[in-house]
JSON list of C-alpha atoms in Angstrom, two decimals:
[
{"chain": "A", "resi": 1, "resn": "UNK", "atom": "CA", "xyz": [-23.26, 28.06, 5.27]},
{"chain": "A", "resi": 2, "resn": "UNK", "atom": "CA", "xyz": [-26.98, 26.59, 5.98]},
{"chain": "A", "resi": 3, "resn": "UNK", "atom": "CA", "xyz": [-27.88, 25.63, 9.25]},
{"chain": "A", "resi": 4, "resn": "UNK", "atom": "CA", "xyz": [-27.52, 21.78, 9.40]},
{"chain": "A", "resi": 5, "resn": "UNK", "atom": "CA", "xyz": [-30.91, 19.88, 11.40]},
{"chain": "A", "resi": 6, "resn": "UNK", "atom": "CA", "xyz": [-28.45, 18.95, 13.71]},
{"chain": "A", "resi": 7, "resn": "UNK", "atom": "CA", "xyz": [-27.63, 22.39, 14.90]},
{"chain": "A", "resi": 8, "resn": "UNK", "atom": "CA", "xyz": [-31.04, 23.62, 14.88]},
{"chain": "A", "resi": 9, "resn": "UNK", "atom": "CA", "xyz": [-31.70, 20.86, 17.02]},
{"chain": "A", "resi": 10, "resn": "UNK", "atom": "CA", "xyz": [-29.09, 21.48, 19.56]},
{"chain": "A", "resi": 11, "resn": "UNK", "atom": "CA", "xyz": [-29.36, 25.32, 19.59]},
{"chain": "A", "resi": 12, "resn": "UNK", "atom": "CA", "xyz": [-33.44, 24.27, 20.39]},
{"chain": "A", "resi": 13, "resn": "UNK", "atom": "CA", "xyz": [-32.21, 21.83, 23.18]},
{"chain": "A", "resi": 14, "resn": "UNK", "atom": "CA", "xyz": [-29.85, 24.70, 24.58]},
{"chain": "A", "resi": 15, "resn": "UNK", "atom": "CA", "xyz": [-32.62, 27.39, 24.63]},
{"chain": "A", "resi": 16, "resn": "UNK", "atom": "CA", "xyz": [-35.05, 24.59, 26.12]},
{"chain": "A", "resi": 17, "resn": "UNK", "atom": "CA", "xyz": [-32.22, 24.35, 29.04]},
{"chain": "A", "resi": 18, "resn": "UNK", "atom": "CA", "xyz": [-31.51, 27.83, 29.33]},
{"chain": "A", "resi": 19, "resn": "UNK", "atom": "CA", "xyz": [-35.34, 28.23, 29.83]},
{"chain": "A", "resi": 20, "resn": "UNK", "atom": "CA", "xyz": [-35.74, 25.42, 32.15]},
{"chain": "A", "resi": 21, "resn": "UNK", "atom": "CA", "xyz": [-32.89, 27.55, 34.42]},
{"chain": "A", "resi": 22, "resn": "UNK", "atom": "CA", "xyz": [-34.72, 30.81, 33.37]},
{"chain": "A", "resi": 23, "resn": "UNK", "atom": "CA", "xyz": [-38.05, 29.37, 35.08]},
{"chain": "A", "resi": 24, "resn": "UNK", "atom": "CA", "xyz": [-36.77, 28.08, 38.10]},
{"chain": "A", "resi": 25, "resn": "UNK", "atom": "CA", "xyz": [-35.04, 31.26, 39.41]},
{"chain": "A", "resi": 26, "resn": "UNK", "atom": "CA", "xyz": [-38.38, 33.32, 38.14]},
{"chain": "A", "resi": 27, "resn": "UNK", "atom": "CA", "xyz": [-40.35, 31.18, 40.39]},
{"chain": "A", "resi": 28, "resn": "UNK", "atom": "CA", "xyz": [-37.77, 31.14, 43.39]},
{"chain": "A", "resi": 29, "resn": "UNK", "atom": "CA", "xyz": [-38.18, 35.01, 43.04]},
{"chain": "A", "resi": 30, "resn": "UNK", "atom": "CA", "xyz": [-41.51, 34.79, 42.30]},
{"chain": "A", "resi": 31, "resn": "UNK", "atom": "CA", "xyz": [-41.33, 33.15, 46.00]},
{"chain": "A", "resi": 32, "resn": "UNK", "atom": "CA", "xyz": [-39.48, 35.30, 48.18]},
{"chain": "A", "resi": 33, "resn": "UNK", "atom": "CA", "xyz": [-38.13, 38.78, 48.51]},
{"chain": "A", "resi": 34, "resn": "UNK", "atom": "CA", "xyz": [-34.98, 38.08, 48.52]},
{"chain": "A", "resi": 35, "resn": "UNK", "atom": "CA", "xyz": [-34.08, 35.80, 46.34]},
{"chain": "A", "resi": 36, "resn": "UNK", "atom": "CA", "xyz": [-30.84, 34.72, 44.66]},
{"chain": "A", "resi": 37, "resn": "UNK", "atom": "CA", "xyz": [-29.52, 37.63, 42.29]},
{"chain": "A", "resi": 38, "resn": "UNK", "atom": "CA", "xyz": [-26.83, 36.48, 41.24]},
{"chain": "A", "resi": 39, "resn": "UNK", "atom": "CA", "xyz": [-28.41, 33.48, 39.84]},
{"chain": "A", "resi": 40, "resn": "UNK", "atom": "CA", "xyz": [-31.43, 35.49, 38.57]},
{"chain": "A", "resi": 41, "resn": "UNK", "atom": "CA", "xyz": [-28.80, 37.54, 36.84]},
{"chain": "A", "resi": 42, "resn": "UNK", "atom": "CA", "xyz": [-27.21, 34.72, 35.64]},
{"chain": "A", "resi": 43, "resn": "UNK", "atom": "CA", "xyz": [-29.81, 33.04, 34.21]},
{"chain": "A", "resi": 44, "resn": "UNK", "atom": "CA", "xyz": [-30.85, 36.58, 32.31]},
{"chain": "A", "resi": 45, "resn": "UNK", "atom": "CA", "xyz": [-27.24, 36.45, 30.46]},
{"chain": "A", "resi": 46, "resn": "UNK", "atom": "CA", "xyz": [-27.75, 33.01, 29.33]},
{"chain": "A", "resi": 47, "resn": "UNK", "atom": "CA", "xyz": [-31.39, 33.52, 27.87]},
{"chain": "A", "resi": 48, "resn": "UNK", "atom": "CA", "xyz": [-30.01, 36.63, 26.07]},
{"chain": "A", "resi": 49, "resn": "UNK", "atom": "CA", "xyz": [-27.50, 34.56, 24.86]},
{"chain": "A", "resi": 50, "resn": "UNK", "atom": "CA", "xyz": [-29.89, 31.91, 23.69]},
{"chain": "A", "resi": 51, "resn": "UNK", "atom": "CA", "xyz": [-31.91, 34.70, 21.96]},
{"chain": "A", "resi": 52, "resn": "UNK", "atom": "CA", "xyz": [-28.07, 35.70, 20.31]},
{"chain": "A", "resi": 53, "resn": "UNK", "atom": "CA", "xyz": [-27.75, 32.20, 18.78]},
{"chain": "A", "resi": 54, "resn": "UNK", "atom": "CA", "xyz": [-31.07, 31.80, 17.75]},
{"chain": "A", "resi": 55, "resn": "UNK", "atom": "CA", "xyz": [-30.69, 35.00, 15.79]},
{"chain": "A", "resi": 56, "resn": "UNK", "atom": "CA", "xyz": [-27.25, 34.08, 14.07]},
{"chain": "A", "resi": 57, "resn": "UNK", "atom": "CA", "xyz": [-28.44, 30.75, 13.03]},
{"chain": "A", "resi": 58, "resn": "UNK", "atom": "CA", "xyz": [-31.84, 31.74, 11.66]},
{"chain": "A", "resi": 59, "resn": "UNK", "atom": "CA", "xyz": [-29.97, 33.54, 9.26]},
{"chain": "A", "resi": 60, "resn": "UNK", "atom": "CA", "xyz": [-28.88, 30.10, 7.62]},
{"chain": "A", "resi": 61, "resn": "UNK", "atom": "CA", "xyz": [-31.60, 28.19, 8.14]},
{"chain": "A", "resi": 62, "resn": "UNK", "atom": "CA", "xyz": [-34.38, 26.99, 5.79]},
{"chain": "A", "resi": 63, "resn": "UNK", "atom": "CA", "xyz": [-38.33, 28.51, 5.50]},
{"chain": "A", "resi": 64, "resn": "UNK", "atom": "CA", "xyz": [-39.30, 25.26, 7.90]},
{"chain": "A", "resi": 65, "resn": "UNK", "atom": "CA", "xyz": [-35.88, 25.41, 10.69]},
{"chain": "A", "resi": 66, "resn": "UNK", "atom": "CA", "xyz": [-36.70, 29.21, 10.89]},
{"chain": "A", "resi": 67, "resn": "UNK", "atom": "CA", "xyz": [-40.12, 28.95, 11.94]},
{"chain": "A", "resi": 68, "resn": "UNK", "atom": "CA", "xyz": [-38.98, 26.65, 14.53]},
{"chain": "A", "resi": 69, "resn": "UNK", "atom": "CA", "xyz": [-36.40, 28.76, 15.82]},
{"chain": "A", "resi": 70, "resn": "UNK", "atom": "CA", "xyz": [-38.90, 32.11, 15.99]},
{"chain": "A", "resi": 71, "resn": "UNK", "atom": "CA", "xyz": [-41.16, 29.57, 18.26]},
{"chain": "A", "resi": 72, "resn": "UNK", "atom": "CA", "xyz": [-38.37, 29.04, 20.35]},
{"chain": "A", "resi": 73, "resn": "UNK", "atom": "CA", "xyz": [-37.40, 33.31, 20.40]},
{"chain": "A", "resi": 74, "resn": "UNK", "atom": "CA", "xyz": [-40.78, 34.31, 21.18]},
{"chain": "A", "resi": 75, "resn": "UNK", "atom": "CA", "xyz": [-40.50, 31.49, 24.27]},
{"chain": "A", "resi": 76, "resn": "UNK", "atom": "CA", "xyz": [-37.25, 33.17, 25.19]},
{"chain": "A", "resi": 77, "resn": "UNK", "atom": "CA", "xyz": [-37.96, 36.77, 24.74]},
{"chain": "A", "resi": 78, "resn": "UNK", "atom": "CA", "xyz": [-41.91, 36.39, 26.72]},
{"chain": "A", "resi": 79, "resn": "UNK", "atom": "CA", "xyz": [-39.31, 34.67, 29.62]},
{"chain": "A", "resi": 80, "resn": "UNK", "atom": "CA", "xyz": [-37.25, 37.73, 29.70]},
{"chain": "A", "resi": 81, "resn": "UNK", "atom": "CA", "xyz": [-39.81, 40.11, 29.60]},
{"chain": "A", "resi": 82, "resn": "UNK", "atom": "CA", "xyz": [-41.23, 38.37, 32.92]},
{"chain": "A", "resi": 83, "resn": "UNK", "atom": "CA", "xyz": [-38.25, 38.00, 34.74]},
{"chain": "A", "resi": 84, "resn": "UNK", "atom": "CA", "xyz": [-37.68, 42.32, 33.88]},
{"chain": "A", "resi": 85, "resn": "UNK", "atom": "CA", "xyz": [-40.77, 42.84, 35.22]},
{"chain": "A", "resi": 86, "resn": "UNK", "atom": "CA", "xyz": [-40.38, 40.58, 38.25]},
{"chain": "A", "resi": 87, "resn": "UNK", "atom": "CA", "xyz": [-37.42, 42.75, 39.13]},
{"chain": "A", "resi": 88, "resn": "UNK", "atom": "CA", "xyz": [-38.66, 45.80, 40.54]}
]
């Protein structure tokens, strides 16, 4: 089945949101030393599962939707990569 523009659309608008979340408990932690893990946590699963969708849906999508899509995982992945090293 190829990816529709609609869906790479919405899975874009989902990883923008899931980053937007991502960010905000990076900085709070960024912030303080104790900061809210469960949240932190949280926000971890739902980039990873973000990074998940982008993955299965790159494998129907056109040469142009799939260069959109690796934009958006190399935004995700840099975000998880600074919220692991964050965590000490």
């Amino acid at each position: 089945m190829m990816a529709t523009r609609q869906s790479v659309k919405q899975c874009i608008e989902q990883c923008e949101m899931a980053l937007e979340i991502a960010m905000h408990e990076y900085k709070d932690a960024s912030a303080q030393e104790h900061y809210n893990d469960v949240g932190f946590s949280q926000s971890q699963s739902v980039l990873e599962e973000a990074y998940s969708q982008i993955e299965d849906l790159a494998r129907s999508a056109n040469a142009e939707q799939r260069e959109e899509l690796q934009r958006m995982r190399r935004q995700i992945a840099q975000m998880q990569n600074q919220m692991v090293l964050i965590k000490h």
